mmCIF file of C-alpha atoms and ligand atoms in Angstrom:
data_model
loop_
_atom_site.group_PDB
_atom_site.id
_atom_site.type_symbol
_atom_site.label_atom_id
_atom_site.label_comp_id
_atom_site.label_asym_id
_atom_site.label_seq_id
_atom_site.Cartn_x
_atom_site.Cartn_y
_atom_site.Cartn_z
ATOM 1 C CA MET A 290 14.955 -2.797 5.114
ATOM 2 C CA THR A 291 15.903 0.444 6.594
ATOM 3 C CA THR A 292 18.637 2.454 4.502
ATOM 4 C CA GLY A 293 20.126 5.762 4.028
ATOM 5 C CA ASP A 294 19.937 8.869 5.936
ATOM 6 C CA PRO A 295 17.604 9.009 8.759
ATOM 7 C CA ASP A 296 16.272 12.204 7.759
ATOM 8 C CA ASP A 297 15.349 10.758 4.500
ATOM 9 C CA VAL A 298 11.512 10.784 4.952
ATOM 10 C CA LEU A 299 9.502 9.890 1.765
ATOM 11 C CA LEU A 300 5.991 10.343 3.194
ATOM 12 C CA ASP A 301 5.344 12.630 6.170
ATOM 13 C CA ILE A 302 1.731 12.915 7.340
ATOM 14 C CA ARG A 303 1.175 15.375 9.998
ATOM 15 C CA ASP A 304 -1.809 15.873 11.903
ATOM 16 C CA LEU A 305 -4.264 14.452 9.268
ATOM 17 C CA GLU A 306 -7.765 15.210 9.797
ATOM 18 C CA LEU A 307 -10.431 13.973 7.255
ATOM 19 C CA ARG A 308 -14.380 14.237 7.561
ATOM 20 C CA TYR A 309 -17.044 12.678 5.468
ATOM 21 C CA GLY A 310 -19.795 15.530 5.688
ATOM 22 C CA ALA A 311 -19.946 16.010 9.714
ATOM 23 C CA ALA A 312 -18.568 12.263 10.459
ATOM 24 C CA ILE A 313 -14.692 12.635 11.257
ATOM 25 C CA ALA A 314 -12.889 9.358 9.934
ATOM 26 C CA VAL A 315 -9.247 10.683 10.807
ATOM 27 C CA ARG A 316 -8.841 12.532 14.008
ATOM 28 C CA GLY A 317 -5.016 13.890 13.659
ATOM 29 C CA ILE A 318 -3.043 11.082 12.261
ATOM 30 C CA SER A 319 0.819 11.562 12.106
ATOM 31 C CA LEU A 320 2.753 9.039 10.201
ATOM 32 C CA SER A 321 6.045 8.904 8.283
ATOM 33 C CA VAL A 322 7.773 6.364 5.891
ATOM 34 C CA ARG A 323 11.629 6.767 5.089
ATOM 35 C CA ARG A 324 13.184 5.918 2.320
ATOM 36 C CA GLY A 325 13.824 2.152 2.122
ATOM 37 C CA GLN A 326 11.320 1.212 4.898
ATOM 38 C CA LEU A 327 8.396 -1.123 5.071
ATOM 39 C CA VAL A 328 5.817 0.483 7.285
ATOM 40 C CA ALA A 329 2.695 -1.508 8.439
ATOM 41 C CA VAL A 330 -0.465 -0.213 9.431
ATOM 42 C CA ILE A 331 -2.846 -2.114 11.378
ATOM 43 C CA GLY A 332 -6.268 -1.449 12.828
ATOM 44 C CA ASN A 333 -9.921 -2.932 12.966
ATOM 45 C CA ASN A 334 -12.653 -2.249 10.519
ATOM 46 C CA GLY A 335 -13.661 1.397 10.354
ATOM 47 C CA ALA A 336 -10.487 2.489 12.078
ATOM 48 C CA GLY A 337 -9.706 4.990 9.484
ATOM 49 C CA LYS A 338 -6.942 3.226 7.515
ATOM 50 C CA SER A 339 -8.262 3.804 3.947
ATOM 51 C CA SER A 340 -9.339 7.042 4.851
ATOM 52 C CA MET A 341 -5.906 8.092 5.983
ATOM 53 C CA LEU A 342 -4.672 6.706 2.783
ATOM 54 C CA ARG A 343 -7.185 8.862 0.681
ATOM 55 C CA GLY A 344 -6.119 11.929 2.319
ATOM 56 C CA ALA A 345 -2.292 10.993 1.682
ATOM 57 C CA THR A 346 -2.771 10.167 -1.902
ATOM 58 C CA GLY A 347 -5.233 13.136 -2.736
ATOM 59 C CA LEU A 348 -8.199 11.053 -3.358
ATOM 60 C CA VAL A 349 -10.198 12.921 -0.713
ATOM 61 C CA ARG A 350 -9.065 16.458 0.454
ATOM 62 C CA PRO A 351 -7.934 16.600 4.528
ATOM 63 C CA SER A 352 -9.876 18.673 6.546
ATOM 64 C CA ALA A 353 -6.790 19.420 8.530
ATOM 65 C CA GLY A 354 -3.153 18.561 8.364
ATOM 66 C CA LYS A 355 -0.554 18.368 5.905
ATOM 67 C CA VAL A 356 0.863 15.628 3.396
ATOM 68 C CA PHE A 357 4.587 15.930 2.493
ATOM 69 C CA PHE A 358 5.663 13.705 -0.207
ATOM 70 C CA ARG A 359 9.772 13.814 -0.771
ATOM 71 C CA GLY A 360 10.052 17.013 1.383
ATOM 72 C CA ALA A 361 7.363 19.061 -0.501
ATOM 73 C CA ASP A 362 3.861 19.996 0.679
ATOM 74 C CA THR A 363 1.466 18.049 -1.339
ATOM 75 C CA THR A 364 -1.429 18.287 0.638
ATOM 76 C CA HIS A 365 -3.455 19.782 -2.097
ATOM 77 C CA VAL A 366 -1.725 18.033 -5.112
ATOM 78 C CA SER A 367 -4.332 15.797 -7.322
ATOM 79 C CA ALA A 368 -4.252 12.038 -7.181
ATOM 80 C CA ASN A 369 -3.082 11.913 -10.467
ATOM 81 C CA ARG A 370 -0.026 14.060 -10.222
ATOM 82 C CA LYS A 371 1.020 12.290 -6.957
ATOM 83 C CA VAL A 372 1.017 9.098 -8.919
ATOM 84 C CA ARG A 373 3.350 10.749 -11.401
ATOM 85 C CA GLN A 374 5.711 11.670 -8.551
ATOM 86 C CA GLY A 375 5.830 8.173 -7.411
ATOM 87 C CA LEU A 376 3.039 7.814 -4.724
ATOM 88 C CA VAL A 377 1.109 4.876 -6.012
ATOM 89 C CA MET A 378 -1.421 2.930 -4.219
ATOM 90 C CA VAL A 379 -3.042 -0.679 -4.666
ATOM 91 C CA PRO A 380 -6.564 0.432 -3.480
ATOM 92 C CA GLU A 381 -8.476 -1.732 -1.096
ATOM 93 C CA GLY A 382 -10.506 -4.340 -2.971
ATOM 94 C CA ARG A 383 -8.022 -3.919 -6.157
ATOM 95 C CA LEU A 384 -10.197 -2.146 -8.343
ATOM 96 C CA LEU A 385 -9.092 -3.706 -11.297
ATOM 97 C CA PHE A 386 -10.700 -3.412 -14.936
ATOM 98 C CA PRO A 387 -12.490 -6.785 -14.629
ATOM 99 C CA ASP A 388 -13.564 -7.092 -18.289
ATOM 100 C CA GLN A 389 -10.168 -5.979 -19.551
ATOM 101 C CA SER A 390 -7.441 -8.566 -20.016
ATOM 102 C CA VAL A 391 -4.402 -8.615 -17.755
ATOM 103 C CA GLU A 392 -2.318 -7.198 -20.317
ATOM 104 C CA ASP A 393 -4.444 -4.273 -20.831
ATOM 105 C CA ASN A 394 -4.792 -3.792 -17.031
ATOM 106 C CA LEU A 395 -1.002 -3.461 -16.712
ATOM 107 C CA VAL A 396 -0.727 -1.213 -19.831
ATOM 108 C CA LEU A 397 -3.281 0.871 -17.731
ATOM 109 C CA GLY A 398 -0.952 0.952 -14.769
ATOM 110 C CA ALA A 399 1.931 2.590 -16.831
ATOM 111 C CA TYR A 400 -0.434 5.285 -18.525
ATOM 112 C CA VAL A 401 1.122 7.938 -16.265
ATOM 113 C CA HIS A 402 4.106 7.410 -18.229
ATOM 114 C CA GLY A 403 3.014 7.062 -21.642
ATOM 115 C CA GLY A 404 1.917 3.151 -21.511
ATOM 116 C CA LEU A 405 4.341 1.081 -23.136
ATOM 117 C CA LYS A 406 6.068 3.377 -25.356
ATOM 118 C CA THR A 407 9.504 3.673 -23.551
ATOM 119 C CA ALA A 408 12.068 0.889 -23.396
ATOM 120 C CA ARG A 409 11.928 1.538 -19.811
ATOM 121 C CA ALA A 410 8.314 0.924 -19.454
ATOM 122 C CA ARG A 411 8.754 -2.543 -21.443
ATOM 123 C CA GLN A 412 11.698 -3.194 -19.010
ATOM 124 C CA THR A 413 9.414 -2.773 -15.904
ATOM 125 C CA LEU A 414 6.929 -4.986 -17.655
ATOM 126 C CA ASP A 415 9.467 -7.668 -18.123
ATOM 127 C CA LYS A 416 10.469 -7.469 -14.623
ATOM 128 C CA VAL A 417 6.984 -7.584 -13.220
ATOM 129 C CA LEU A 418 6.087 -10.577 -15.217
ATOM 130 C CA THR A 419 9.081 -12.260 -13.896
ATOM 131 C CA LEU A 420 8.029 -11.386 -10.311
ATOM 132 C CA PHE A 421 4.715 -12.911 -11.173
ATOM 133 C CA PRO A 422 5.082 -15.480 -13.533
ATOM 134 C CA ARG A 423 1.043 -16.507 -13.163
ATOM 135 C CA LEU A 424 0.413 -13.240 -14.808
ATOM 136 C CA LYS A 425 2.750 -13.957 -17.687
ATOM 137 C CA GLU A 426 0.713 -16.846 -18.363
ATOM 138 C CA ARG A 427 -2.610 -15.185 -18.321
ATOM 139 C CA LEU A 428 -1.673 -12.135 -20.110
ATOM 140 C CA GLY A 429 -4.736 -12.729 -22.610
ATOM 141 C CA GLN A 430 -6.957 -13.642 -19.875
ATOM 142 C CA GLN A 431 -9.982 -11.448 -18.568
ATOM 143 C CA ALA A 432 -8.848 -10.151 -15.442
ATOM 144 C CA GLY A 433 -12.133 -10.545 -13.470
ATOM 145 C CA SER A 434 -11.949 -14.395 -14.517
ATOM 146 C CA MET A 435 -8.906 -15.137 -12.472
ATOM 147 C CA SER A 436 -8.684 -16.065 -9.055
ATOM 148 C CA GLY A 437 -8.714 -13.789 -6.016
ATOM 149 C CA GLY A 438 -5.022 -14.321 -5.549
ATOM 150 C CA GLU A 439 -4.173 -13.787 -9.009
ATOM 151 C CA GLN A 440 -5.988 -10.621 -9.121
ATOM 152 C CA GLN A 441 -4.411 -9.257 -5.951
ATOM 153 C CA MET A 442 -1.224 -10.213 -7.960
ATOM 154 C CA LEU A 443 -2.342 -8.294 -10.691
ATOM 155 C CA ALA A 444 -3.303 -5.312 -8.659
ATOM 156 C CA ILE A 445 0.274 -5.033 -7.357
ATOM 157 C CA ALA A 446 1.731 -5.538 -10.519
ATOM 158 C CA ARG A 447 -0.358 -2.748 -12.056
ATOM 159 C CA GLY A 448 0.922 -0.602 -9.350
ATOM 160 C CA LEU A 449 4.570 -1.461 -9.964
ATOM 161 C CA MET A 450 3.922 -0.533 -13.576
ATOM 162 C CA ALA A 451 3.413 3.246 -12.482
ATOM 163 C CA GLU A 452 6.964 2.973 -11.254
ATOM 164 C CA PRO A 453 6.404 3.998 -7.520
ATOM 165 C CA GLU A 454 8.910 5.254 -5.337
ATOM 166 C CA LEU A 455 6.498 4.610 -2.434
ATOM 167 C CA LEU A 456 3.919 1.607 -2.999
ATOM 168 C CA ILE A 457 0.988 1.780 -0.656
ATOM 169 C CA ILE A 458 -1.070 -1.322 -0.365
ATOM 170 C CA ASP A 459 -4.308 -1.163 1.055
ATOM 171 C CA GLU A 460 -5.676 -4.812 2.450
ATOM 172 C CA LEU A 461 -3.199 -7.095 0.957
ATOM 173 C CA SER A 462 -4.872 -10.027 2.440
ATOM 174 C CA LEU A 463 -8.596 -8.910 1.332
ATOM 175 C CA GLY A 464 -10.393 -12.294 0.616
ATOM 176 C CA LEU A 465 -7.532 -14.560 0.018
ATOM 177 C CA ALA A 466 -6.332 -17.877 1.522
ATOM 178 C CA PRO A 467 -3.518 -17.865 4.276
ATOM 179 C CA LYS A 468 -1.183 -19.448 1.667
ATOM 180 C CA ILE A 469 -1.668 -16.849 -0.973
ATOM 181 C CA VAL A 470 -1.157 -13.948 1.539
ATOM 182 C CA GLU A 471 2.334 -15.847 2.489
ATOM 183 C CA GLN A 472 3.085 -15.816 -1.124
ATOM 184 C CA LEU A 473 2.167 -11.956 -1.629
ATOM 185 C CA ILE A 474 3.929 -11.133 1.460
ATOM 186 C CA ASP A 475 7.173 -12.655 0.565
ATOM 187 C CA VAL A 476 7.054 -10.723 -2.953
ATOM 188 C CA LEU A 477 6.296 -7.533 -1.060
ATOM 189 C CA ALA A 478 9.544 -8.541 1.401
ATOM 190 C CA THR A 479 11.644 -9.126 -1.943
ATOM 191 C CA LEU A 480 10.623 -5.858 -3.439
ATOM 192 C CA ASN A 481 11.514 -3.908 -0.187
ATOM 193 C CA ARG A 482 14.773 -5.791 -0.105
ATOM 194 C CA GLU A 483 15.582 -4.499 -3.622
ATOM 195 C CA GLY A 484 14.811 -0.843 -2.318
ATOM 196 C CA LEU A 485 11.266 -0.243 -2.894
ATOM 197 C CA SER A 486 9.420 1.592 0.086
ATOM 198 C CA ILE A 487 6.038 0.384 1.135
ATOM 199 C CA LEU A 488 3.396 1.054 3.280
ATOM 200 C CA LEU A 489 1.181 -1.667 3.883
ATOM 201 C CA VAL A 490 -2.188 -1.491 5.260
ATOM 202 C CA GLU A 491 -3.306 -5.053 6.941
ATOM 203 C CA GLN A 492 -5.694 -6.167 9.010
ATOM 204 C CA LEU A 493 -3.862 -9.607 9.557
ATOM 205 C CA ALA A 494 -1.463 -8.037 11.986
ATOM 206 C CA SER A 495 1.136 -10.806 12.258
ATOM 207 C CA TYR A 496 1.824 -11.020 8.537
ATOM 208 C CA ALA A 497 2.500 -7.196 8.251
ATOM 209 C CA LEU A 498 4.546 -7.112 11.550
ATOM 210 C CA ALA A 499 6.934 -10.177 10.279
ATOM 211 C CA ILE A 500 8.260 -8.172 7.385
ATOM 212 C CA ALA A 501 7.640 -4.402 8.556
ATOM 213 C CA ASP A 502 10.471 -2.226 10.018
ATOM 214 C CA HIS A 503 8.091 0.004 11.658
ATOM 215 C CA ALA A 504 4.295 -0.057 12.461
ATOM 216 C CA TYR A 505 1.400 2.128 13.583
ATOM 217 C CA VAL A 506 -1.790 0.767 14.885
ATOM 218 C CA ILE A 507 -4.942 2.953 14.230
ATOM 219 C CA ALA A 508 -7.840 2.846 16.298
ATOM 220 C CA ASN A 509 -10.982 5.259 16.021
ATOM 221 C CA GLY A 510 -9.196 7.621 13.524
ATOM 222 C CA ARG A 511 -5.784 7.966 15.602
ATOM 223 C CA VAL A 512 -2.600 6.489 16.134
ATOM 224 C CA SER A 513 -3.046 4.352 19.388
ATOM 225 C CA HIS A 514 0.549 2.728 19.229
ATOM 226 C CA GLN A 515 3.602 3.104 17.040
ATOM 227 C CA GLY A 516 7.097 1.643 17.114
ATOM 228 C CA PRO A 517 9.650 -0.815 15.598
ATOM 229 C CA SER A 518 7.348 -3.679 14.386
ATOM 230 C CA ARG A 519 9.223 -6.290 16.808
ATOM 231 C CA GLU A 520 7.890 -3.999 19.576
ATOM 232 C CA ILE A 521 4.645 -3.679 18.286
ATOM 233 C CA ALA A 522 4.273 -7.609 17.712
ATOM 234 C CA THR A 523 4.969 -8.049 21.526
ATOM 235 C CA ASN A 524 3.016 -5.459 22.978
ATOM 236 C CA PRO A 525 0.255 -6.952 25.241
ATOM 237 C CA ASP A 526 -2.382 -4.041 24.728
ATOM 238 C CA VAL A 527 -2.093 -4.277 20.680
ATOM 239 C CA MET A 528 -1.900 -8.059 20.936
ATOM 240 C CA GLU A 529 -5.121 -8.147 22.859
ATOM 241 C CA SER A 530 -6.921 -6.120 20.284
ATOM 242 C CA PHE A 531 -5.822 -8.552 17.507
ATOM 243 C CA LEU A 532 -6.379 -11.579 19.188
ATOM 244 C CA GLY A 533 -7.786 -14.245 16.545
ATOM 245 C CA LYS A 534 -5.996 -12.051 13.741
ATOM 246 C CA LYS A 535 -2.644 -13.747 14.340
ATOM 247 C CA LYS A 536 -0.983 -16.024 11.747
ATOM 248 C CA SER A 537 -1.087 -18.923 14.172
ATOM 249 C CA ALA A 538 -4.807 -18.718 14.374
ATOM 250 C CA SER A 539 -5.565 -18.385 10.837
HETATM 251 N N1 ATP B 8 -17.196 7.507 1.658
HETATM 252 C C1 ATP B 8 -17.475 7.616 2.841
HETATM 253 N N2 ATP B 8 -18.622 8.219 3.305
HETATM 254 C C2 ATP B 8 -18.671 8.444 4.660
HETATM 255 N N3 ATP B 8 -18.324 7.705 5.587
HETATM 256 C C3 ATP B 8 -17.281 6.889 5.290
HETATM 257 C C4 ATP B 8 -16.745 6.804 3.877
HETATM 258 N N4 ATP B 8 -15.666 6.035 3.797
HETATM 259 C C5 ATP B 8 -15.356 5.801 5.033
HETATM 260 N N5 ATP B 8 -16.496 6.127 6.126
HETATM 261 C C6 ATP B 8 -16.511 6.011 7.463
HETATM 262 O O1 ATP B 8 -15.214 6.496 7.995
HETATM 263 C C7 ATP B 8 -14.628 5.545 8.883
HETATM 264 C C8 ATP B 8 -13.385 4.872 8.694
HETATM 265 O O2 ATP B 8 -13.543 4.133 7.344
HETATM 266 P P1 ATP B 8 -12.223 3.650 6.814
HETATM 267 O O3 ATP B 8 -12.880 2.784 5.487
HETATM 268 O O4 ATP B 8 -11.215 4.847 6.527
HETATM 269 O O5 ATP B 8 -11.637 2.413 7.758
HETATM 270 P P2 ATP B 8 -10.662 1.453 7.545
HETATM 271 O O6 ATP B 8 -9.694 1.303 8.752
HETATM 272 O O7 ATP B 8 -10.104 1.231 6.087
HETATM 273 O O8 ATP B 8 -11.616 -0.093 7.634
HETATM 274 P P3 ATP B 8 -11.661 -1.456 6.887
HETATM 275 O O9 ATP B 8 -10.615 -2.472 7.871
HETATM 276 O O10 ATP B 8 -12.944 -2.095 7.122
HETATM 277 O O11 ATP B 8 -11.156 -1.213 5.550
HETATM 278 C C9 ATP B 8 -15.827 4.525 9.283
HETATM 279 O O12 ATP B 8 -16.679 4.958 10.120
HETATM 280 C C10 ATP B 8 -16.600 4.833 7.861
HETATM 281 O O13 ATP B 8 -17.946 4.406 7.950
HETATM 282 MG MG1 MG B 9 -10.039 0.032 4.715
#
């Protein structure tokens, strides 16, 4: 969904560079997400997608470049403060608290707003459990004992509990069966239709491109292609790079 003023940029990453010691993982990436957009980022293993997200969310300090969120320079703002401002990430591999219950994981998602103390947080919890009825049935279950798909639902739900303005998801499909990925993609499309801005990093290109407005392809720490997702989906160079990762082939 694309809405509002075309200049209404929520996240604006400019010439981002990120190093791990001497190794450069991100070599000058510029990427933006406008309010209401669903933007997809695709790219092969080791391309620098997660590193770019770590730079954008404040988990790793960029070696160069800037990150603007809602128009303000947040390049050196801590990850914690960024979450409070509405920049929320569902990390690659989910990083749940496996020994804690589903409910505790959800409450932890709301900790930046004081847990479940406010009526608004309890409303958000109700909404999230309506979106994921499976979690509602399993509130007391240990998070780590759930299926991979249920755990990814919980990771997204925990992110929503932080009341994001922009929800970033790193590798939605990791380790999941195609049917579950389709269900989760539908949930993201619904959330986006309701107005949530989403930045989706996903190796299964066709799933992400099917629901995205705009897409970026990352290769070797750089943006190799970008454009409306329909154009990216039919770009022969891009499709060649992602052959075997198409929905039809899974
Ligand atoms: N903590 C780290 N220390 C050193 N090098 C790292 C670290 N994390 C990532 N790298 C390196 O940075 C490069 C980019 O990795 P990154 O995880 O950002 O890629 P990615 O596109 O997210 O890959 P994947 O699709 O496998 O998740 C790789 O060469 C990787 O080995
Ligand atoms: Mg990654």
